[in-house]
Amino acid sequence: MTPGGAGVAQRHDQPTGGPAGLIGTGYELGGARGARSAVVDGPYGGDDGTHGPDDASRGRDGDGRRPLMTHGSAGDDGTGPGGDISTALAARTAEEVLAGYLHQQSADFLRSLRLHRESGSDAEGAGEAARQLRRAARRISATLHTFHPLTEEAWADQLRSELGWLSGTLAREQACAARRERLMAALQRLTGRGERPDRSDRQSLPDRGKRGDRTTTSSATGPAASTAGTSTATSSTPAADPDDGALAAGAARAGALLDRQLTLARTRAHSAALQALGSSRFHAVADSVAVLASEAPLARTAAERSAGEALPPLAEQAHRQLAEAVAALPLSRAGYPYNAAALSADQRQDAPWHQVRMLVRLSRYAREVIAPEYADTRLAEAGRALEWHRDAAEAAAAAAAAARTPRIAPATAYALGVLHADQRHEVEAARFAFGRVWLPRTPERKS
């Protein structure tokens, strides 16, 4: 068994590569310049991205990208949605479009801050206000990054850095709560103490239930299922597996250990958030956002150029960085169900996927600025798949960290190893789902 009780060995052919600068530790990534500070992390509690019909049949270029609709999609005569967008942008200056968007997000930030202060002892209300506050902070930060040449650079860089600090601090408490809930539910599922729903029911991401013919039992229980053989998947009354007893024996202690560790982490994160909200640093951030709500410090060129001329090239640059980062992912291998490429607990192989998640947000937020009424559902679906990937990877890391606790019983370590393997299977499934969303699908040939 590997350190951390994962029970999964590193494959010799494991792909860990990515674009230059993307391989790092945790979330301290390089890659596309400024992506880490541009989109502050921690969307726990749901980012926005609206659900919509599958858009695989819509127009894309060769690498799976869909260009922004800045030209007429029904022709070059200005008809259709693209023509409406192009006409609307041409009639306004870049300053008007950017300032209007920043004013709106800053007002949302201040409104959420007021609701957070008024929530008092209402934990649910405070949590929702914090989510809305981070939602606005992400959009302000991403807009200042993508359209950086049109802003006062020193001011924009300072505000982006401070928004990243604030959003990251507020996100940790909810991240610990979500991770605990996820791991407790997985333990119940693996030990049979709760109902074992089909994988397609546990996640609504596309085609998850169509990845293969194996049953949930054989794929979710990791090492415990590998010894059961095919009879477990085909027999309605499978024989008892000796490993199931070992798993059940250690599951209760593993759950108690995880609960204790994650509850402690959540308490510390809550204290850090309260301390941050009462600090002079936070008040300086709030003052800067209040100024932004009435006056956006933009460069003089923003007032002199039309929005149609200045904004689309910068948004396309963000989308191009995303496409380049996705092209470096091992999507060809991730496109095969049960490929076992994600079972290794190696942060280097997760890092490029986390980077792509940030770049998906940058591209989606840039589109919101230019065409808020025409949301790209494919980017929203891709973002949800990568958030699922991030959640599963972090849950697996928490299980591995718990297994490194000194002097735990072998049965507890075994249960944590099975839990780790289960969450790494979730990572694999999320990569599969992302590939199904991103890559263009070949139409079926008629016989």
Tab-separated table of C-alpha atoms in Angstrom:
chain	number	residue	atom	x	y	z
A	1	MET	CA	0.000	0.000	0.000
A	2	THR	CA	1.328	3.412	-0.875
A	3	PRO	CA	1.848	6.149	1.741
A	4	GLY	CA	-1.478	7.516	2.837
A	5	GLY	CA	-3.220	4.181	2.616
A	6	ALA	CA	-4.380	4.782	-0.928
A	7	GLY	CA	-3.584	1.300	-2.051
A	8	VAL	CA	-2.956	2.557	-5.582
A	9	ALA	CA	0.513	2.396	-7.078
A	10	GLN	CA	1.938	4.923	-9.532
A	11	ARG	CA	1.727	3.620	-13.084
A	12	HIS	CA	4.961	3.713	-15.043
A	13	ASP	CA	3.131	5.182	-18.041
A	14	GLN	CA	1.103	7.672	-16.051
A	15	PRO	CA	0.764	10.938	-18.024
A	16	THR	CA	1.733	13.833	-15.823
A	17	GLY	CA	2.593	16.376	-18.445
A	18	GLY	CA	0.955	19.603	-19.412
A	19	PRO	CA	1.742	22.899	-20.988
A	20	ALA	CA	4.942	24.548	-19.956
A	21	GLY	CA	4.646	26.041	-16.497
A	22	LEU	CA	1.471	24.189	-15.550
A	23	ILE	CA	3.094	21.457	-13.504
A	24	GLY	CA	3.358	22.540	-9.893
A	25	THR	CA	2.214	21.757	-6.399
A	26	GLY	CA	-1.385	22.185	-5.334
A	27	TYR	CA	-2.840	25.324	-6.852
A	28	GLU	CA	0.383	27.312	-7.097
A	29	LEU	CA	0.373	27.084	-10.852
A	30	GLY	CA	2.051	28.869	-13.680
A	31	GLY	CA	0.796	28.403	-17.196
A	32	ALA	CA	-1.340	31.113	-18.661
A	33	ARG	CA	-0.113	34.364	-17.209
A	34	GLY	CA	-2.114	35.604	-14.271
A	35	ALA	CA	-4.696	32.808	-14.320
A	36	ARG	CA	-4.218	32.043	-10.621
A	37	SER	CA	-4.781	35.629	-9.490
A	38	ALA	CA	-7.340	36.393	-12.160
A	39	VAL	CA	-9.988	33.932	-11.063
A	40	VAL	CA	-10.021	33.654	-7.305
A	41	ASP	CA	-10.727	30.113	-6.200
A	42	GLY	CA	-13.321	28.502	-4.013
A	43	PRO	CA	-16.709	28.369	-5.749
A	44	TYR	CA	-18.128	25.886	-3.237
A	45	GLY	CA	-21.838	26.358	-3.139
A	46	GLY	CA	-22.197	26.662	-6.850
A	47	ASP	CA	-20.976	29.071	-9.369
A	48	ASP	CA	-23.591	30.242	-11.753
A	49	GLY	CA	-23.436	28.766	-15.261
A	50	THR	CA	-26.887	28.001	-16.461
A	51	HIS	CA	-27.918	24.561	-17.591
A	52	GLY	CA	-28.914	24.321	-21.190
A	53	PRO	CA	-29.363	21.873	-24.026
A	54	ASP	CA	-26.363	20.070	-25.386
A	55	ASP	CA	-24.619	22.288	-27.866
A	56	ALA	CA	-22.429	19.711	-29.552
A	57	SER	CA	-24.184	20.308	-32.846
A	58	ARG	CA	-23.387	24.018	-32.868
A	59	GLY	CA	-20.513	25.505	-34.803
A	60	ARG	CA	-16.969	25.016	-33.547
A	61	ASP	CA	-13.594	25.230	-35.063
A	62	GLY	CA	-11.194	22.325	-35.399
A	63	ASP	CA	-9.928	22.167	-31.797
A	64	GLY	CA	-13.320	22.189	-30.158
A	65	ARG	CA	-13.461	25.930	-29.540
A	66	ARG	CA	-16.400	28.083	-30.431
A	67	PRO	CA	-15.398	31.648	-31.358
A	68	LEU	CA	-17.197	34.475	-29.613
A	69	MET	CA	-20.250	35.657	-31.515
A	70	THR	CA	-18.989	39.059	-32.522
A	71	HIS	CA	-20.011	38.723	-36.137
A	72	GLY	CA	-23.272	37.779	-37.711
A	73	SER	CA	-23.929	34.118	-37.161
A	74	ALA	CA	-26.598	34.171	-39.852
A	75	GLY	CA	-24.394	35.942	-42.344
A	76	ASP	CA	-22.194	39.005	-42.537
A	77	ASP	CA	-25.109	41.334	-43.046
A	78	GLY	CA	-25.543	41.871	-39.314
A	79	THR	CA	-28.532	39.584	-38.922
A	80	GLY	CA	-28.814	37.016	-36.153
A	81	PRO	CA	-27.494	37.137	-32.573
A	82	GLY	CA	-23.900	37.778	-33.608
A	83	GLY	CA	-24.950	40.741	-35.690
A	84	ASP	CA	-26.914	42.180	-32.775
A	85	ILE	CA	-23.872	41.864	-30.510
A	86	SER	CA	-21.547	43.431	-33.060
A	87	THR	CA	-23.928	46.322	-33.641
A	88	ALA	CA	-24.420	46.925	-29.920
A	89	LEU	CA	-20.679	46.937	-29.250
A	90	ALA	CA	-19.945	49.255	-32.159
A	91	ALA	CA	-22.389	51.809	-30.769
A	92	ARG	CA	-20.643	52.028	-27.385
A	93	THR	CA	-17.154	52.789	-26.172
A	94	ALA	CA	-15.016	50.239	-24.370
A	95	GLU	CA	-15.198	52.418	-21.271
A	96	GLU	CA	-18.995	52.334	-21.233
A	97	VAL	CA	-19.164	48.537	-21.497
A	98	LEU	CA	-16.409	47.793	-18.970
A	99	ALA	CA	-17.498	50.451	-16.489
A	100	GLY	CA	-21.114	49.279	-16.638
A	101	TYR	CA	-20.142	45.665	-15.932
A	102	LEU	CA	-17.753	46.600	-13.121
A	103	HIS	CA	-20.338	48.903	-11.549
A	104	GLN	CA	-22.877	46.073	-11.539
A	105	GLN	CA	-20.516	43.532	-9.975
A	106	SER	CA	-19.263	46.027	-7.406
A	107	ALA	CA	-22.837	46.821	-6.385
A	108	ASP	CA	-23.490	43.078	-5.980
A	109	PHE	CA	-20.339	42.804	-3.849
A	110	LEU	CA	-21.430	45.613	-1.523
A	111	ARG	CA	-24.984	44.278	-1.319
A	112	SER	CA	-23.703	40.829	-0.358
A	113	LEU	CA	-21.424	42.375	2.241
A	114	ARG	CA	-24.374	44.203	3.808
A	115	LEU	CA	-26.419	40.982	3.871
A	116	HIS	CA	-23.516	39.157	5.515
A	117	ARG	CA	-23.310	41.767	8.269
A	118	GLU	CA	-27.076	41.682	8.804
A	119	SER	CA	-27.259	37.877	8.948
A	120	GLY	CA	-26.042	37.832	12.550
A	121	SER	CA	-26.383	34.333	13.989
A	122	ASP	CA	-28.085	32.992	10.850
A	123	ALA	CA	-25.366	30.647	9.614
A	124	GLU	CA	-27.242	29.728	6.440
A	125	GLY	CA	-27.856	33.365	5.529
A	126	ALA	CA	-24.216	34.258	6.213
A	127	GLY	CA	-23.040	31.374	4.044
A	128	GLU	CA	-25.243	32.419	1.135
A	129	ALA	CA	-24.098	36.043	1.453
A	130	ALA	CA	-20.461	34.893	1.431
A	131	ARG	CA	-21.083	32.859	-1.734
A	132	GLN	CA	-22.607	35.856	-3.478
A	133	LEU	CA	-19.744	38.046	-2.312
A	134	ARG	CA	-17.184	35.642	-3.769
A	135	ARG	CA	-19.221	35.400	-6.969
A	136	ALA	CA	-18.931	39.152	-7.489
A	137	ALA	CA	-15.258	39.152	-6.464
A	138	ARG	CA	-14.430	36.494	-9.059
A	139	ARG	CA	-16.039	38.502	-11.841
A	140	ILE	CA	-14.370	41.754	-10.882
A	141	SER	CA	-10.986	40.043	-10.651
A	142	ALA	CA	-11.388	38.164	-13.944
A	143	THR	CA	-12.555	41.281	-15.814
A	144	LEU	CA	-9.594	43.303	-14.565
A	145	HIS	CA	-7.285	40.508	-15.730
A	146	THR	CA	-8.756	39.840	-19.174
A	147	PHE	CA	-9.148	43.514	-20.083
A	148	HIS	CA	-5.986	44.598	-18.286
A	149	PRO	CA	-4.667	46.843	-21.118
A	150	LEU	CA	-7.769	49.023	-20.763
A	151	THR	CA	-7.357	49.614	-17.012
A	152	GLU	CA	-5.002	51.559	-14.809
A	153	GLU	CA	-2.598	48.678	-14.331
A	154	ALA	CA	-1.186	49.399	-10.854
A	155	TRP	CA	-4.647	49.883	-9.379
A	156	ALA	CA	-6.082	46.819	-11.130
A	157	ASP	CA	-3.226	44.548	-10.030
A	158	GLN	CA	-3.562	45.640	-6.405
A	159	LEU	CA	-7.324	45.115	-6.313
A	160	ARG	CA	-7.068	41.704	-8.001
A	161	SER	CA	-4.559	40.544	-5.423
A	162	GLU	CA	-6.712	41.683	-2.509
A	163	LEU	CA	-9.880	40.142	-3.933
A	164	GLY	CA	-8.033	36.851	-4.310
A	165	TRP	CA	-6.984	36.955	-0.662
A	166	LEU	CA	-10.514	37.745	0.522
A	167	SER	CA	-12.302	35.167	-1.610
A	168	GLY	CA	-9.834	32.422	-0.749
A	169	THR	CA	-10.159	33.134	2.973
A	170	LEU	CA	-13.963	33.051	2.869
A	171	ALA	CA	-14.038	29.874	0.767
A	172	ARG	CA	-12.137	27.615	3.152
A	173	GLU	CA	-14.904	27.107	5.689
A	174	GLN	CA	-17.457	25.987	3.142
A	175	ALA	CA	-14.821	23.869	1.389
A	176	CYS	CA	-14.224	21.898	4.594
A	177	ALA	CA	-17.959	21.406	5.130
A	178	ALA	CA	-18.505	20.233	1.546
A	179	ARG	CA	-15.528	17.869	1.731
A	180	ARG	CA	-16.756	16.326	4.978
A	181	GLU	CA	-20.239	15.775	3.550
A	182	ARG	CA	-18.811	14.215	0.413
A	183	LEU	CA	-16.541	11.797	2.268
A	184	MET	CA	-19.190	10.747	4.781
A	185	ALA	CA	-21.624	9.988	1.962
A	186	ALA	CA	-18.947	8.011	0.099
A	187	LEU	CA	-18.177	5.933	3.186
A	188	GLN	CA	-21.840	5.082	3.618
A	189	ARG	CA	-22.110	4.077	-0.010
A	190	LEU	CA	-18.976	1.931	0.058
A	191	THR	CA	-19.955	0.054	3.206
A	192	GLY	CA	-23.555	-0.488	2.159
A	193	ARG	CA	-24.956	1.443	5.132
A	194	GLY	CA	-26.927	3.637	2.783
A	195	GLU	CA	-28.550	3.097	-0.547
A	196	ARG	CA	-26.112	2.657	-3.408
A	197	PRO	CA	-27.492	4.909	-6.125
A	198	ASP	CA	-26.381	4.480	-9.686
A	199	ARG	CA	-23.469	6.732	-10.649
A	200	SER	CA	-25.624	8.467	-13.238
A	201	ASP	CA	-28.024	9.490	-10.432
A	202	ARG	CA	-25.307	10.910	-8.195
A	203	GLN	CA	-24.091	13.352	-10.833
A	204	SER	CA	-26.023	15.064	-13.620
A	205	LEU	CA	-23.004	15.654	-15.821
A	206	PRO	CA	-23.366	14.274	-19.352
A	207	ASP	CA	-22.957	10.593	-20.173
A	208	ARG	CA	-21.671	9.610	-16.763
A	209	GLY	CA	-23.955	6.622	-16.600
A	210	LYS	CA	-22.881	5.428	-20.063
A	211	ARG	CA	-19.195	4.959	-19.424
A	212	GLY	CA	-19.242	1.201	-19.317
A	213	ASP	CA	-21.159	-1.905	-18.416
A	214	ARG	CA	-19.667	-2.417	-14.971
A	215	THR	CA	-21.930	-1.969	-12.019
A	216	THR	CA	-21.536	0.757	-9.449
A	217	THR	CA	-20.391	-1.779	-6.889
A	218	SER	CA	-17.439	-3.021	-8.893
A	219	SER	CA	-16.205	0.438	-9.905
A	220	ALA	CA	-16.821	2.388	-6.727
A	221	THR	CA	-15.355	0.127	-4.090
A	222	GLY	CA	-11.830	0.089	-5.479
A	223	PRO	CA	-9.675	-2.667	-3.991
A	224	ALA	CA	-12.646	-4.179	-2.184
A	225	ALA	CA	-14.418	-4.847	-5.447
A	226	SER	CA	-11.396	-6.108	-7.350
A	227	THR	CA	-11.385	-9.380	-5.422
A	228	ALA	CA	-15.074	-10.032	-5.857
A	229	GLY	CA	-14.741	-10.957	-9.529
A	230	THR	CA	-17.400	-10.699	-12.167
A	231	SER	CA	-19.920	-12.688	-10.154
A	232	THR	CA	-20.523	-9.621	-8.006
A	233	ALA	CA	-21.652	-7.653	-11.040
A	234	THR	CA	-23.857	-10.351	-12.523
A	235	SER	CA	-25.359	-12.261	-9.617
A	236	SER	CA	-28.414	-10.903	-7.864
A	237	THR	CA	-27.247	-12.464	-4.583
A	238	PRO	CA	-23.446	-12.212	-4.559
A	239	ALA	CA	-21.405	-14.131	-2.023
A	240	ALA	CA	-19.983	-12.204	0.898
A	241	ASP	CA	-16.548	-10.787	0.231
A	242	PRO	CA	-13.990	-11.074	3.051
A	243	ASP	CA	-12.743	-7.594	2.198
A	244	ASP	CA	-16.223	-6.176	2.846
A	245	GLY	CA	-15.901	-7.194	6.465
A	246	ALA	CA	-12.540	-5.466	6.781
A	247	LEU	CA	-13.978	-2.373	5.137
A	248	ALA	CA	-16.999	-2.295	7.452
A	249	ALA	CA	-14.772	-2.790	10.510
A	250	GLY	CA	-12.628	0.242	9.700
A	251	ALA	CA	-15.275	2.501	8.179
A	252	ALA	CA	-16.712	3.729	11.472
A	253	ARG	CA	-13.299	4.702	12.816
A	254	ALA	CA	-12.292	6.200	9.484
A	255	GLY	CA	-15.452	8.304	9.473
A	256	ALA	CA	-14.831	9.484	13.020
A	257	LEU	CA	-11.239	10.402	12.166
A	258	LEU	CA	-12.245	12.339	9.066
A	259	ASP	CA	-15.068	14.062	10.923
A	260	ARG	CA	-12.712	15.171	13.673
A	261	GLN	CA	-10.046	16.458	11.285
A	262	LEU	CA	-12.400	18.268	8.906
A	263	THR	CA	-14.490	19.769	11.701
A	264	LEU	CA	-11.337	21.150	13.265
A	265	ALA	CA	-10.231	22.550	9.897
A	266	ARG	CA	-13.655	24.131	9.408
A	267	THR	CA	-13.544	25.744	12.850
A	268	ARG	CA	-10.140	27.227	12.109
A	269	ALA	CA	-11.327	28.460	8.715
A	270	HIS	CA	-14.356	30.082	10.343
A	271	SER	CA	-12.148	31.890	12.846
A	272	ALA	CA	-9.830	33.041	10.049
A	273	ALA	CA	-12.795	34.368	8.050
A	274	LEU	CA	-14.137	36.327	11.028
A	275	GLN	CA	-10.689	37.738	11.690
A	276	ALA	CA	-10.307	38.725	8.035
A	277	LEU	CA	-13.688	40.464	7.908
A	278	GLY	CA	-12.746	42.565	10.909
A	279	SER	CA	-9.282	43.532	9.692
A	280	SER	CA	-8.135	46.840	8.301
A	281	ARG	CA	-7.037	45.003	5.160
A	282	PHE	CA	-10.605	43.932	4.466
A	283	HIS	CA	-11.928	47.445	5.030
A	284	ALA	CA	-9.418	48.731	2.497
A	285	VAL	CA	-10.716	46.180	-0.038
A	286	ALA	CA	-14.321	47.206	0.647
A	287	ASP	CA	-13.396	50.865	0.174
A	288	SER	CA	-11.752	50.106	-3.175
A	289	VAL	CA	-14.824	48.195	-4.367
A	290	ALA	CA	-17.056	51.055	-3.197
A	291	VAL	CA	-15.019	53.433	-5.358
A	292	LEU	CA	-15.299	50.984	-8.246
A	293	ALA	CA	-19.086	50.969	-7.876
A	294	SER	CA	-19.237	54.632	-8.859
A	295	GLU	CA	-16.067	55.242	-10.849
A	296	ALA	CA	-14.017	52.631	-12.691
A	297	PRO	CA	-10.347	53.693	-13.054
A	298	LEU	CA	-9.851	52.828	-16.704
A	299	ALA	CA	-7.157	53.870	-19.143
A	300	ARG	CA	-7.741	56.806	-21.471
A	301	THR	CA	-7.731	54.478	-24.469
A	302	ALA	CA	-10.914	52.824	-23.152
A	303	ALA	CA	-12.842	56.035	-23.707
A	304	GLU	CA	-11.358	56.610	-27.144
A	305	ARG	CA	-11.980	53.186	-28.711
A	306	SER	CA	-15.245	51.491	-29.559
A	307	ALA	CA	-16.190	48.378	-27.628
A	308	GLY	CA	-16.429	46.377	-30.843
A	309	GLU	CA	-12.825	47.200	-31.661
A	310	ALA	CA	-11.203	46.901	-28.214
A	311	LEU	CA	-13.020	44.142	-26.308
A	312	PRO	CA	-13.434	41.100	-28.631
A	313	PRO	CA	-9.685	40.631	-29.315
A	314	LEU	CA	-8.947	40.510	-25.583
A	315	ALA	CA	-11.787	38.055	-24.968
A	316	GLU	CA	-10.562	35.886	-27.844
A	317	GLN	CA	-7.086	35.897	-26.333
A	318	ALA	CA	-8.518	34.473	-23.093
A	319	HIS	CA	-10.348	31.788	-25.065
A	320	ARG	CA	-7.209	30.995	-27.048
A	321	GLN	CA	-5.229	30.462	-23.820
A	322	LEU	CA	-7.947	28.087	-22.672
A	323	ALA	CA	-7.836	26.116	-25.923
A	324	GLU	CA	-4.050	25.824	-25.723
A	325	ALA	CA	-4.199	24.541	-22.145
A	326	VAL	CA	-6.912	22.014	-23.038
A	327	ALA	CA	-4.880	20.822	-26.020
A	328	ALA	CA	-2.101	19.822	-23.614
A	329	LEU	CA	-4.428	17.619	-21.536
A	330	PRO	CA	-4.450	13.848	-22.172
A	331	LEU	CA	-8.029	13.983	-23.479
A	332	SER	CA	-7.479	11.112	-25.895
A	333	ARG	CA	-6.808	8.782	-22.985
A	334	ALA	CA	-9.400	10.376	-20.680
A	335	GLY	CA	-11.991	9.773	-23.386
A	336	TYR	CA	-11.909	6.029	-22.718
A	337	PRO	CA	-14.084	4.865	-19.803
A	338	TYR	CA	-12.242	3.122	-16.977
A	339	ASN	CA	-8.828	4.127	-18.328
A	340	ALA	CA	-7.234	4.194	-14.813
A	341	ALA	CA	-5.265	7.317	-15.731
A	342	ALA	CA	-6.439	9.270	-12.679
A	343	LEU	CA	-5.916	6.672	-9.963
A	344	SER	CA	-2.504	7.949	-8.935
A	345	ALA	CA	-2.484	10.479	-6.109
A	346	ASP	CA	-0.007	12.697	-7.905
A	347	GLN	CA	-0.729	16.429	-7.669
A	348	ARG	CA	1.328	17.044	-10.803
A	349	GLN	CA	-1.202	15.255	-12.981
A	350	ASP	CA	-4.128	17.154	-11.400
A	351	ALA	CA	-2.510	20.583	-11.725
A	352	PRO	CA	-3.119	21.105	-15.477
A	353	TRP	CA	-6.809	20.231	-15.006
A	354	HIS	CA	-7.121	22.748	-12.184
A	355	GLN	CA	-5.482	25.344	-14.403
A	356	VAL	CA	-7.956	24.654	-17.198
A	357	ARG	CA	-10.818	25.135	-14.729
A	358	MET	CA	-9.562	28.630	-13.966
A	359	LEU	CA	-9.144	29.417	-17.653
A	360	VAL	CA	-12.690	28.206	-18.368
A	361	ARG	CA	-13.911	30.805	-15.912
A	362	LEU	CA	-11.816	33.528	-17.487
A	363	SER	CA	-13.291	32.760	-20.891
A	364	ARG	CA	-16.851	32.555	-19.577
A	365	TYR	CA	-16.617	35.796	-17.624
A	366	ALA	CA	-15.111	37.587	-20.631
A	367	ARG	CA	-18.116	36.479	-22.649
A	368	GLU	CA	-20.432	37.841	-19.941
A	369	VAL	CA	-18.891	41.281	-20.390
A	370	ILE	CA	-19.317	41.299	-24.160
A	371	ALA	CA	-22.562	39.366	-24.582
A	372	PRO	CA	-24.299	38.797	-21.227
A	373	GLU	CA	-27.541	37.737	-22.894
A	374	TYR	CA	-25.872	34.929	-24.885
A	375	ALA	CA	-24.399	32.489	-22.347
A	376	ASP	CA	-22.141	29.711	-23.595
A	377	THR	CA	-23.674	26.575	-22.108
A	378	ARG	CA	-20.699	24.472	-23.200
A	379	LEU	CA	-18.329	26.530	-21.060
A	380	ALA	CA	-20.746	26.243	-18.142
A	381	GLU	CA	-20.922	22.457	-18.490
A	382	ALA	CA	-17.140	22.215	-18.808
A	383	GLY	CA	-16.754	24.311	-15.672
A	384	ARG	CA	-19.073	22.055	-13.715
A	385	ALA	CA	-17.163	18.956	-14.807
A	386	LEU	CA	-13.885	20.514	-13.692
A	387	GLU	CA	-15.362	21.605	-10.357
A	388	TRP	CA	-16.460	17.999	-9.841
A	389	HIS	CA	-12.855	17.035	-10.690
A	390	ARG	CA	-11.467	19.507	-8.156
A	391	ASP	CA	-13.849	18.387	-5.390
A	392	ALA	CA	-13.019	14.703	-5.906
A	393	ALA	CA	-9.263	15.364	-6.009
A	394	GLU	CA	-9.377	17.349	-2.772
A	395	ALA	CA	-11.527	14.707	-1.077
A	396	ALA	CA	-9.037	12.021	-2.108
A	397	ALA	CA	-6.205	14.116	-0.685
A	398	ALA	CA	-8.109	14.475	2.609
A	399	ALA	CA	-8.560	10.692	2.830
A	400	ALA	CA	-4.847	10.146	2.144
A	401	ALA	CA	-3.899	12.734	4.781
A	402	ALA	CA	-6.115	11.007	7.337
A	403	ALA	CA	-4.475	7.660	6.522
A	404	ARG	CA	-1.091	9.167	7.430
A	405	THR	CA	-2.268	9.752	11.004
A	406	PRO	CA	0.140	7.928	13.364
A	407	ARG	CA	-0.928	4.768	15.161
A	408	ILE	CA	-4.244	4.152	13.420
A	409	ALA	CA	-5.577	0.606	13.195
A	410	PRO	CA	-4.931	-1.387	10.001
A	411	ALA	CA	-8.681	-1.691	9.351
A	412	THR	CA	-9.018	2.095	9.544
A	413	ALA	CA	-6.135	2.588	7.134
A	414	TYR	CA	-7.697	0.061	4.764
A	415	ALA	CA	-11.052	1.863	4.804
A	416	LEU	CA	-9.338	5.176	4.103
A	417	GLY	CA	-7.426	3.573	1.233
A	418	VAL	CA	-10.644	2.301	-0.328
A	419	LEU	CA	-12.193	5.752	0.143
A	420	HIS	CA	-9.185	7.353	-1.530
A	421	ALA	CA	-9.470	4.992	-4.498
A	422	ASP	CA	-13.188	5.727	-4.788
A	423	GLN	CA	-12.558	9.471	-5.010
A	424	ARG	CA	-9.795	8.987	-7.567
A	425	HIS	CA	-12.323	7.049	-9.654
A	426	GLU	CA	-14.506	10.152	-9.367
A	427	VAL	CA	-11.596	12.212	-10.688
A	428	GLU	CA	-11.348	9.867	-13.655
A	429	ALA	CA	-15.092	10.121	-14.314
A	430	ALA	CA	-14.941	13.938	-14.195
A	431	ARG	CA	-12.161	13.975	-16.782
A	432	PHE	CA	-14.219	11.701	-18.989
A	433	ALA	CA	-17.220	14.018	-18.627
A	434	PHE	CA	-15.135	17.099	-19.467
A	435	GLY	CA	-13.848	15.470	-22.633
A	436	ARG	CA	-17.392	14.587	-23.684
A	437	VAL	CA	-18.421	18.221	-23.218
A	438	TRP	CA	-15.403	19.867	-24.804
A	439	LEU	CA	-14.551	17.743	-27.822
A	440	PRO	CA	-16.795	17.927	-30.897
A	441	ARG	CA	-18.752	14.755	-31.417
A	442	THR	CA	-18.663	12.966	-34.743
A	443	PRO	CA	-22.149	12.523	-36.205
A	444	GLU	CA	-23.274	8.915	-36.389
A	445	ARG	CA	-23.226	7.472	-39.873
A	446	LYS	CA	-26.486	6.280	-41.297
A	447	SER	CA	-26.401	2.643	-42.330
